[in-house]
Coordinates of C-alpha atoms and ligand atoms in Angstrom, one line a residue:
Chain H
X1 CA -0.1 0.0 0.0
X2 CA 1.2 3.5 -0.7
X3 CA 0.3 6.5 1.5
X4 CA 0.7 10.0 0.3
X5 CA 2.8 11.3 3.1
X6 CA 6.5 11.2 3.7
X7 CA 8.2 8.3 5.6
X8 CA 9.2 10.4 8.6
X9 CA 5.4 11.1 9.1
X10 CA 4.4 7.5 8.6
X11 CA 7.1 6.1 11.1
X12 CA 8.5 9.0 13.1
X13 CA 11.5 7.6 14.9
X14 CA 10.7 4.1 13.6
X15 CA 7.4 3.9 15.5
X16 CA 4.8 2.3 13.4
X17 CA 1.3 4.0 13.0
X18 CA -1.0 3.1 15.9
X19 CA -3.3 0.6 14.1
X20 CA -0.3 -1.4 12.7
X21 CA 1.6 -1.3 16.0
X22 CA -1.4 -2.9 17.7
X23 CA -0.6 -6.2 15.9
X24 CA 2.7 -6.4 17.8
X25 CA 4.8 -9.4 16.6
X26 CA 1.9 -10.8 14.6
X27 CA 3.0 -8.8 11.5
X28 CA 6.1 -7.9 9.7
X29 CA 6.1 -4.4 8.4
X30 CA 8.4 -2.7 5.8
X31 CA 8.3 1.1 5.4
X32 CA 10.1 2.6 2.4
X33 CA 9.9 5.9 0.4
X34 CA 7.8 5.6 -2.8
X35 CA 9.4 6.5 -6.0
X36 CA 8.5 9.8 -7.7
X37 CA 7.2 11.8 -4.8
X38 CA 4.4 9.4 -4.1
X39 CA 4.9 9.3 -0.4
X40 CA 5.6 6.0 1.4
X41 CA 5.1 2.4 0.7
X42 CA 4.0 0.2 3.5
X43 CA 4.1 -3.5 3.2
X44 CA 2.7 -5.8 6.0
X45 CA 2.6 -9.6 6.2
X46 CA 1.3 -11.8 9.0
X47 CA 4.0 -13.9 10.5
X48 CA 2.0 -16.9 11.8
X49 CA 0.1 -19.5 9.7
X50 CA -3.0 -18.2 8.0
X51 CA -6.2 -20.3 7.3
X52 CA -6.2 -22.1 4.0
X53 CA -8.4 -24.5 2.1
X54 CA -11.9 -25.1 3.7
X55 CA -10.8 -23.2 6.9
X56 CA -10.1 -20.1 4.9
X57 CA -13.5 -20.1 3.3
X58 CA -15.0 -20.4 6.8
X59 CA -12.8 -17.8 8.3
X60 CA -13.4 -15.3 5.5
X61 CA -17.2 -15.7 5.5
X62 CA -17.3 -15.4 9.2
X63 CA -14.9 -12.3 9.3
X64 CA -12.3 -14.2 11.5
X65 CA -9.6 -14.3 8.8
X66 CA -6.5 -12.4 10.2
X67 CA -5.8 -11.1 6.6
X68 CA -9.2 -9.2 6.9
X69 CA -8.1 -7.6 10.1
X70 CA -4.8 -6.6 8.6
X71 CA -6.3 -5.1 5.4
X72 CA -8.8 -3.1 7.4
X73 CA -5.9 -1.8 9.6
X74 CA -3.9 -0.9 6.5
X75 CA -6.9 1.0 4.9
X76 CA -7.5 2.8 8.3
X77 CA -3.8 3.7 8.6
X78 CA -3.7 5.3 5.1
X79 CA -6.9 7.2 5.6
X80 CA -5.9 8.5 9.1
X81 CA -2.3 9.6 7.8
X82 CA -3.8 11.3 4.8
X83 CA -7.0 12.7 6.2
X84 CA -6.9 12.4 9.8
X85 CA -10.1 10.4 9.8
X86 CA -11.7 7.1 8.5
X87 CA -14.8 7.6 6.7
X88 CA -17.9 5.9 8.1
X89 CA -20.8 4.7 5.9
X90 CA -23.9 6.9 5.8
X91 CA -26.6 6.2 8.3
X92 CA -28.8 5.3 9.9
X93 CA -29.5 2.6 7.4
X94 CA -32.5 3.0 4.9
X95 CA -32.5 -0.6 4.2
X96 CA -33.3 -3.8 6.0
X97 CA -31.9 -7.4 6.0
X98 CA -34.0 -9.5 3.5
X99 CA -33.4 -12.9 1.9
X100 CA -32.4 -11.4 -1.4
X101 CA -29.8 -8.9 -0.1
X102 CA -28.2 -11.3 2.4
X103 CA -25.3 -12.0 -0.1
X104 CA -24.7 -8.3 -0.6
X105 CA -24.8 -7.6 3.1
X106 CA -22.2 -10.3 3.8
X107 CA -20.0 -8.8 1.1
X108 CA -20.2 -5.3 2.3
X109 CA -19.7 -6.2 5.9
X110 CA -16.4 -7.7 4.8
X111 CA -15.6 -5.2 2.2
X112 CA -12.7 -3.4 3.9
X113 CA -11.0 -6.5 5.0
X114 CA -11.1 -8.2 1.5
X115 CA -9.9 -6.9 -1.7
X116 CA -6.6 -6.6 -3.5
X117 CA -4.9 -4.4 -1.1
Chain W
X1 CA -38.1 12.1 6.2
X2 CA -39.4 11.2 2.7
X3 CA -37.0 9.6 0.2
X4 CA -37.2 8.1 -3.2
X5 CA -35.8 4.6 -3.0
X6 CA -34.9 1.6 -5.2
X7 CA -37.3 -1.2 -4.3
X8 CA -36.2 -3.7 -7.1
X9 CA -35.5 -3.8 -10.7
X10 CA -37.6 -1.1 -12.3
X11 CA -39.4 -0.4 -9.1
X12 CA -39.2 2.9 -7.2
X13 CA -41.1 4.2 -4.3
X14 CA -41.1 7.3 -2.0
X15 CA -41.0 6.0 1.5
X16 CA -40.2 7.3 5.2
X17 CA -36.6 6.7 6.1
X18 CA -34.5 7.9 9.0
X19 CA -32.9 11.4 8.8
X20 CA -29.3 11.2 8.0
X21 CA -26.7 11.9 10.8
X22 CA -23.3 13.4 10.9
X23 CA -21.0 10.4 11.0
X24 CA -17.5 12.2 10.5
X25 CA -16.2 15.6 11.7
X26 CA -16.0 16.8 8.0
X27 CA -19.6 16.1 7.3
X28 CA -22.3 18.5 6.6
X29 CA -26.2 17.8 6.4
X30 CA -27.9 19.4 3.6
X31 CA -31.6 20.1 3.1
X32 CA -32.0 19.2 -0.3
X33 CA -33.5 21.8 -2.7
X34 CA -33.1 20.2 -6.0
X35 CA -32.2 16.6 -7.0
X36 CA -32.0 15.2 -10.5
X37 CA -32.7 11.9 -12.3
X38 CA -29.4 11.2 -14.2
X39 CA -28.8 8.7 -17.0
X40 CA -26.6 6.8 -14.5
X41 CA -29.5 5.9 -12.3
X42 CA -31.1 4.0 -15.2
X43 CA -28.3 1.6 -15.1
X44 CA -29.2 0.9 -11.4
X45 CA -32.9 1.0 -12.0
X46 CA -32.5 -1.5 -14.9
X47 CA -30.5 -3.8 -12.6
X48 CA -27.3 -3.6 -14.7
X49 CA -25.4 -2.9 -11.6
X50 CA -26.5 -5.5 -9.2
X51 CA -25.1 -4.0 -5.9
X52 CA -28.5 -2.4 -4.8
X53 CA -30.5 -3.2 -1.7
X54 CA -34.3 -2.6 -1.4
X55 CA -34.6 0.8 0.5
X56 CA -31.4 2.4 -1.0
X57 CA -31.9 6.1 -1.6
X58 CA -31.0 7.1 -5.2
X59 CA -29.9 10.5 -6.4
X60 CA -26.5 12.2 -6.8
X61 CA -26.9 15.4 -8.8
X62 CA -28.1 17.8 -6.3
X63 CA -28.0 21.2 -4.5
X64 CA -29.1 22.1 -1.1
X65 CA -28.8 24.3 2.1
X66 CA -26.4 23.4 4.9
X67 CA -28.5 22.9 8.1
X68 CA -25.7 21.1 10.1
X69 CA -21.9 21.2 9.9
X70 CA -19.4 18.8 11.7
X71 CA -16.7 20.4 13.8
X72 CA -13.9 20.1 11.2
X73 CA -15.9 21.8 8.4
X74 CA -14.3 25.2 7.8
X75 CA -15.6 26.4 4.3
X76 CA -19.4 26.1 5.1
X77 CA -21.8 27.5 7.5
X78 CA -25.5 26.8 8.3
X79 CA -27.5 28.5 5.8
X80 CA -25.1 28.3 2.8
X81 CA -26.5 27.2 -0.6
X82 CA -24.1 24.7 -2.1
X83 CA -23.8 22.3 -5.1
X84 CA -22.1 19.0 -4.4
X85 CA -19.9 16.8 -6.6
X86 CA -21.6 13.6 -7.2
X87 CA -18.3 11.6 -6.5
X88 CA -16.9 11.9 -3.0
X89 CA -13.2 12.9 -2.6
X90 CA -11.0 13.3 0.5
X91 CA -8.9 15.9 -1.2
X92 CA -5.6 14.6 0.5
X93 CA -4.7 11.3 -1.2
X94 CA -2.3 11.0 -4.0
X95 CA -5.2 10.7 -6.5
X96 CA -6.9 13.9 -5.2
X97 CA -3.6 15.7 -5.3
X98 CA -3.3 14.8 -9.2
X99 CA -7.0 16.1 -9.5
X100 CA -8.2 12.5 -10.2
X101 CA -10.8 13.1 -7.6
X102 CA -13.2 10.2 -8.6
X103 CA -10.4 7.9 -8.1
X104 CA -10.0 8.9 -4.3
X105 CA -8.4 6.2 -2.1
X106 CA -10.3 7.0 1.1
X107 CA -14.0 7.5 0.3
X108 CA -15.3 4.2 -0.9
X109 CA -16.2 2.4 2.3
X110 CA -16.7 -1.0 0.4
X111 CA -13.5 -1.1 -1.8
X112 CA -13.2 -4.9 -1.8
X113 CA -16.2 -5.1 -4.5
X114 CA -14.7 -2.9 -7.1
X115 CA -11.1 -4.1 -6.3
X116 CA -12.4 -7.7 -7.2
X117 CA -14.2 -6.3 -10.5
X118 CA -11.6 -3.9 -11.7
X119 CA -8.3 -4.3 -9.8
X120 CA -8.6 -1.2 -7.8
X121 CA -11.6 0.7 -6.2
X122 CA -12.6 4.2 -7.4
X123 CA -13.9 6.6 -4.8
X124 CA -17.4 6.7 -3.3
X125 CA -20.4 8.3 -5.0
X126 CA -23.8 9.3 -3.7
X127 CA -26.7 6.9 -4.4
X128 CA -24.7 4.7 -6.6
X129 CA -25.0 1.2 -5.1
X130 CA -23.0 -0.5 -2.4
X131 CA -20.1 -1.1 -4.8
X132 CA -19.4 2.7 -4.6
X133 CA -19.9 2.9 -0.9
X134 CA -23.6 2.6 -0.4
X135 CA -23.9 6.2 0.5
X136 CA -27.7 7.4 0.8
X137 CA -28.5 9.5 -2.2
X138 CA -30.1 13.0 -2.6
X139 CA -33.6 12.0 -3.6
X140 CA -34.6 12.8 0.0
X141 CA -35.4 15.7 2.3
X142 CA -31.9 15.6 3.7
X143 CA -28.6 14.2 2.8
X144 CA -25.2 13.7 4.6
X145 CA -22.2 15.0 2.6
X146 CA -18.8 13.7 3.8
X147 CA -15.6 15.7 3.1
X148 CA -17.9 18.8 2.6
X149 CA -14.9 21.1 2.4
X150 CA -13.7 19.2 -0.6
X151 CA -16.9 18.4 -2.6
X152 CA -19.4 21.1 -1.7
X153 CA -19.3 24.5 -3.4
X154 CA -21.2 27.8 -2.7
X155 CA -23.7 28.8 -5.6
X156 CA -23.4 32.3 -7.0
X157 CA -26.4 34.4 -6.4
X158 CA -26.9 35.0 -10.1
X159 CA -27.9 31.3 -10.5
X160 CA -31.2 29.7 -9.8
X161 CA -31.5 26.4 -8.1
X162 CA -32.8 24.9 -11.3
X163 CA -29.9 26.2 -13.3
X164 CA -27.1 25.5 -10.8
X165 CA -28.0 21.9 -9.8
X166 CA -26.5 20.5 -13.0
X167 CA -23.0 21.6 -12.1
X168 CA -23.1 18.9 -9.6
X169 CA -22.8 16.0 -12.2
X170 CA -23.7 16.6 -15.8
X171 CA -21.8 20.0 -16.5
X172 CA -18.8 18.8 -14.7
X173 CA -18.9 15.5 -16.5
X174 CA -19.3 16.9 -19.9
X175 CA -16.6 19.4 -19.3
X176 CA -14.3 16.6 -18.2
X177 CA -15.0 14.8 -21.5
X178 CA -13.9 17.8 -23.6
X179 CA -11.0 18.6 -21.4
X180 CA -9.5 15.2 -20.9
X181 CA -10.5 14.2 -24.4
X182 CA -8.0 17.1 -25.2
X183 CA -10.2 19.4 -27.4
X184 CA -8.1 21.9 -29.0
X185 CA -9.0 25.1 -31.0
X186 CA -9.8 24.3 -34.5
X187 CA -11.0 20.7 -33.7
X188 CA -13.9 19.0 -35.1
X189 CA -15.7 17.2 -32.2
X190 CA -18.4 14.7 -32.2
X191 CA -20.4 13.8 -29.4
X192 CA -22.7 10.7 -29.0
X193 CA -25.7 11.2 -26.9
X194 CA -27.9 14.2 -26.5
X195 CA -28.7 13.8 -22.9
X196 CA -27.6 16.4 -20.4
X197 CA -24.2 14.9 -20.2
X198 CA -23.6 15.0 -24.0
X199 CA -25.1 18.4 -24.2
X200 CA -22.6 19.7 -21.7
X201 CA -19.7 18.0 -23.3
X202 CA -20.8 19.7 -26.6
X203 CA -20.9 23.0 -25.1
X204 CA -17.6 22.6 -23.3
X205 CA -16.0 21.6 -26.6
X206 CA -17.2 24.8 -28.1
X207 CA -15.8 26.8 -25.2
X208 CA -12.5 25.1 -25.5
X209 CA -12.4 26.5 -29.2
X210 CA -13.6 23.5 -31.2
X211 CA -14.4 24.7 -34.7
X212 CA -17.3 22.3 -35.3
X213 CA -19.2 20.3 -32.8
X214 CA -21.7 17.6 -33.9
X215 CA -24.1 15.9 -31.6
X216 CA -25.6 12.6 -32.4
X217 CA -28.8 11.1 -31.1
X218 CA -32.2 9.8 -32.4
X219 CA -34.6 11.8 -30.4
X220 CA -35.6 14.8 -32.3
X221 CA -36.6 16.9 -29.2
X222 CA -33.2 16.5 -27.7
X223 CA -31.4 17.4 -31.0
X224 CA -33.5 20.4 -31.3
X225 CA -32.2 21.6 -27.9
X226 CA -28.8 21.1 -29.0
X227 CA -29.3 23.4 -32.0
X228 CA -31.3 26.0 -30.2
X229 CA -29.7 26.3 -26.8
X230 CA -26.1 25.3 -27.6
X231 CA -25.7 26.3 -31.2
X232 CA -24.1 23.0 -32.2
X233 CA -24.7 20.8 -35.2
X234 CA -26.7 17.6 -35.0
X235 CA -27.1 14.1 -36.7
X236 CA -29.9 11.8 -36.3
X237 CA -28.4 8.2 -36.5
X238 CA -31.6 6.6 -37.6
X239 CA -31.9 9.0 -40.6
X240 CA -28.1 9.2 -41.8
X241 CA -25.1 7.1 -42.2
X242 CA -23.1 8.5 -39.2
X243 CA -19.8 7.5 -40.5
X244 CA -20.0 9.0 -43.9
X245 CA -21.6 12.2 -42.5
X246 CA -18.9 12.7 -40.0
X247 CA -16.3 12.3 -42.7
X248 CA -18.1 14.8 -44.7
X249 CA -18.1 17.2 -42.0
X250 CA -14.3 16.8 -41.2
X251 CA -13.0 17.1 -44.7
X252 CA -12.7 13.4 -44.8
X253 CA -10.4 13.3 -41.6
X254 CA -12.8 12.0 -39.1
X255 CA -13.4 14.0 -35.9
X256 CA -10.4 14.9 -34.0
X257 CA -12.1 14.1 -30.6
X258 CA -15.0 11.7 -30.2
X259 CA -16.9 11.9 -27.0
X260 CA -19.2 9.0 -26.0
X261 CA -22.0 10.1 -23.6
X262 CA -24.5 7.1 -23.8
X263 CA -23.3 4.3 -21.6
X264 CA -24.0 0.6 -21.3
X265 CA -27.6 0.7 -22.4
X266 CA -26.8 2.0 -25.8
X267 CA -29.3 1.6 -28.5
X268 CA -28.4 0.8 -32.1
X269 CA -30.4 0.4 -35.3
X270 CA -30.2 -2.9 -37.1
X271 CA -29.4 -6.4 -36.2
X272 CA -26.3 -5.7 -34.0
X273 CA -28.5 -4.3 -31.3
X274 CA -30.4 -7.6 -30.9
X275 CA -27.0 -9.3 -30.7
X276 CA -25.8 -7.1 -28.1
X277 CA -29.0 -7.3 -26.1
X278 CA -29.3 -11.0 -26.1
X279 CA -25.7 -11.4 -25.0
X280 CA -26.3 -8.7 -22.2
X281 CA -29.4 -10.6 -21.1
X282 CA -27.5 -13.9 -21.1
X283 CA -24.7 -12.2 -19.1
X284 CA -22.3 -13.0 -21.8
X285 CA -21.4 -9.4 -22.1
X286 CA -22.5 -7.0 -19.2
X287 CA -22.6 -4.0 -21.3
X288 CA -23.8 -2.8 -24.8
X289 CA -21.0 -0.6 -26.4
X290 CA -22.6 0.5 -29.6
X291 CA -21.7 4.2 -29.4
X292 CA -18.2 3.5 -28.2
X293 CA -17.7 1.2 -31.4
X294 CA -19.0 3.9 -33.5
X295 CA -16.7 6.6 -31.9
X296 CA -13.6 4.5 -32.4
X297 CA -14.5 3.9 -36.0
X298 CA -15.2 7.5 -36.7
X299 CA -12.2 9.1 -35.0
X300 CA -9.4 10.5 -37.2
X301 CA -5.9 8.8 -37.1
X302 CA -4.2 9.8 -34.0
X303 CA -7.4 11.2 -32.6
X304 CA -9.0 10.7 -29.1
X305 CA -12.0 8.9 -27.9
X306 CA -13.4 9.9 -24.4
X307 CA -15.8 7.5 -22.8
X308 CA -18.1 9.5 -20.4
X309 CA -20.9 6.9 -20.5
X310 CA -21.1 4.4 -17.6
X311 CA -19.9 0.8 -18.2
X312 CA -19.6 -1.7 -15.5
X313 CA -18.0 -5.0 -16.9
X314 CA -17.1 -6.5 -20.2
X315 CA -18.1 -5.7 -23.8
X316 CA -18.0 -7.7 -27.0
X317 CA -16.6 -6.8 -30.4
X318 CA -14.4 -4.0 -29.2
X319 CA -12.7 -2.6 -32.3
X320 CA -9.0 -3.0 -30.9
X321 CA -7.8 -3.1 -34.3
X322 CA -8.9 0.4 -35.1
X323 CA -7.4 1.7 -31.8
X324 CA -3.9 0.3 -32.5
X325 CA -3.7 0.9 -36.3
X326 CA -5.2 4.5 -36.2
X327 CA -3.1 5.2 -33.1
X328 CA -6.1 6.4 -31.0
X329 CA -6.1 7.6 -27.4
X330 CA -9.0 6.0 -25.7
X331 CA -9.8 7.2 -22.1
X332 CA -12.7 7.3 -19.8
X333 CA -13.4 8.5 -16.2
X334 CA -16.0 9.1 -13.6
X335 CA -16.4 12.7 -13.0
X336 CA -13.6 14.6 -11.2
X337 CA -16.0 17.1 -9.7
X338 CA -13.8 19.4 -7.5
X339 CA -11.5 19.8 -10.3
X340 CA -14.0 21.9 -12.4
X341 CA -17.1 22.8 -10.3
X342 CA -15.8 26.3 -9.0
X343 CA -14.8 27.4 -12.5
X344 CA -17.9 26.0 -14.2
X345 CA -20.1 27.9 -11.5
X346 CA -18.3 31.1 -12.6
X347 CA -18.9 30.4 -16.3
X348 CA -22.5 29.6 -15.7
X349 CA -23.0 32.8 -13.7
X350 CA -21.6 34.6 -16.7
X351 CA -24.0 32.7 -18.9
X352 CA -21.5 30.9 -20.9
X353 CA -23.1 27.4 -20.1
X354 CA -26.9 27.3 -20.6
X355 CA -28.5 24.7 -18.3
X356 CA -32.0 25.9 -17.7
X357 CA -33.5 24.1 -20.6
X358 CA -32.3 20.7 -19.3
X359 CA -34.8 21.0 -16.5
X360 CA -37.8 19.9 -18.6
X361 CA -39.7 18.5 -15.8
X362 CA -39.5 20.0 -12.3
X363 CA -41.7 17.8 -9.9
X364 CA -42.3 17.3 -6.3
X365 CA -40.1 14.5 -4.9
X366 CA -43.4 12.6 -4.2
X367 CA -43.8 12.3 -8.0
X368 CA -40.3 10.7 -8.3
X369 CA -41.4 7.4 -9.9
X370 CA -43.4 9.3 -12.5
X371 CA -40.3 11.5 -13.1
X372 CA -38.1 8.4 -13.7
X373 CA -40.8 6.9 -16.0
X374 CA -40.7 10.1 -18.1
X375 CA -36.9 10.2 -18.1
X376 CA -36.3 6.7 -18.9
X377 CA -38.6 6.2 -21.6
X378 CA -37.8 9.7 -23.1
X379 CA -41.5 10.6 -22.9
X380 CA -43.1 14.2 -23.1
X381 CA -39.9 15.7 -24.1
X382 CA -38.0 14.8 -21.0
X383 CA -34.3 15.6 -20.7
X384 CA -33.9 15.9 -17.0
X385 CA -36.5 15.3 -14.3
X386 CA -35.7 17.6 -11.3
X387 CA -37.3 16.9 -8.0
X388 CA -38.1 19.3 -5.3
X389 CA -38.3 17.7 -1.8
X390 CA -40.8 18.9 0.6
X391 CA -43.0 20.3 -2.3
Ligands
NAD401 N1 -18.6 9.6 -16.2 C1 -19.3 10.1 -15.3 O1 -18.9 10.6 -14.1 C2 -20.8 10.3 -15.6 C3 -21.7 11.1 -15.0 C4 -23.0 11.3 -15.3 C5 -23.4 10.5 -16.3 N2 -22.7 9.5 -16.9 C6 -23.1 8.7 -17.9 O2 -23.2 9.2 -19.1 C7 -24.2 8.7 -20.0 C8 -25.3 9.7 -20.4 O3 -26.0 10.3 -19.3 P1 -27.4 11.2 -19.5 O4 -27.7 11.5 -18.2 O5 -27.0 12.2 -20.5 O6 -28.3 10.1 -20.0 P2 -29.5 10.2 -20.9 O7 -30.3 8.9 -20.9 O8 -30.4 11.4 -20.6 O9 -28.9 10.3 -22.4 C9 -28.4 9.3 -23.2 C10 -28.7 9.7 -24.7 O10 -27.9 8.7 -25.5 C11 -28.7 8.5 -26.6 N3 -28.3 7.2 -27.3 C12 -28.6 5.9 -27.1 N4 -27.9 5.1 -27.9 C13 -27.3 5.9 -28.6 C14 -26.4 5.8 -29.9 N5 -26.0 4.5 -30.2 N6 -25.9 6.8 -30.5 C15 -26.1 8.0 -30.1 N7 -26.9 8.4 -29.0 C16 -27.5 7.2 -28.3 C17 -30.1 8.3 -26.1 O11 -31.2 8.5 -27.1 C18 -30.2 9.5 -25.0 O12 -30.6 10.6 -25.6 C19 -24.9 7.6 -19.1 O13 -24.2 6.3 -19.2 C20 -24.5 8.0 -17.6 O14 -24.3 6.8 -16.7 C21 -21.3 9.5 -16.5
ZN402 ZN1 -24.8 11.1 -13.0
ZN403 ZN1 -8.7 11.4 -2.0

């Protein structure tokens, strides 16, 4: 992930941003300047084993996959560094759960934890 | 409050929903004064963008009065009349710093859906499905506007609500097509689609110095608007051979810039339409790209094609050979509102960009479903249905 702020603001004195620091030794993080004045590249990887195969499907559907937690933390980190805030969805909701929107609700409830980040 | 909501494919209803709340410090709440049915909504209505829930509030072209402002808002005060960019931008990420505001990294709260579809997520948009953040739209008494210092702009007193509201989406989108399509003085420009977006692209091309601007559609009443209010030339694709006529009007070269303002539900005369529609229905292609194909075929060598129409997925029979062998530049974008809106409001206040004629139907919000019926089926001379909440 690339963040549009200089490295010394991403990790002043080597201290990681709060949301990433909270993972402790569970993640390995690299912070390096991005080329062409694009700010800072942050690469984070989970150290321990992650669910795979059938366990992965279950973990991702139930929202317990650690990669989802990490992706969400990365997205929050970028937004906090760049804007000082994390955008919340609009509300209160104008929709209600129904059998036909169950799939979409599942998708959106995981949508910050999934993706290509 | 009352809101016009999506209830299912081709089903709209005005219902009671909870009032929006401030969720972030940079939010404002607007009392909506005008909110417009845009061609993009038709793609949602028709079920071509399947990320909608029953009860979602539509609407992304709007203007209103600030009734509440979050503690971080510095540019707006309660009582201000503002027009709002349909795409939401943070103003701080790299994309915003490059003025690619609709590509904002921080405003789509459901990024995984579009990352899976397209590789990367664009920013959020109002009333434009859960794939673009699921933000409640403007077809309501009130709307929450996040990052209001970036996306909301004060409206000059010279402009009425019915004139100014279009800056929020169609005027800015049209301008972007001519600007990023690189219209230069002396160019011949062809625009597919005489809806509000195509009309505003045509006007922008004129203001950027184009020598000839030709707008293509099949609805006579829309083409007449183009001639009367914008002073551009027109072509009816059901009456003429578009390719031959465009060559005729450009000394055989083909238009320097072709702007597509039709989108994924394009209509075409002849058997190809059936082919595209069947494939779309069978989900073998998600979009019907008729006008894009024509634009690429018509463009002069080394010319540019800008796609303003909304496409969601995949198209068939894309004329890649023409792109490569004619050396074309093909580009598209969702609207980068904040890049253009302040300049456009000034131009509109000076009378350079006529918009009042677009508001063919001004209706109370309670008549929203009828407004969409008129707009979708191009009945009764409808170009834009404009809704007035609380009326
Ligand atoms: N890129 C953006 O940010 C953005 C913003 C707003 C709208 N849009 C898109 O722009 C498109 C136009 O929007 P609008 O509000 O003007 O819609 P509209 O429905 O009012 O107008 C579309 C026009 O295209 C004409 N058309 C259909 N097939 C055609 C063809 N083959 N050749 C020429 N004309 C044809 C129709 O007759 C109609 O007049 C839509 O796809 C909409 O989603 C994009
Ligand atoms: Zn629109
Ligand atoms: Zn941004």
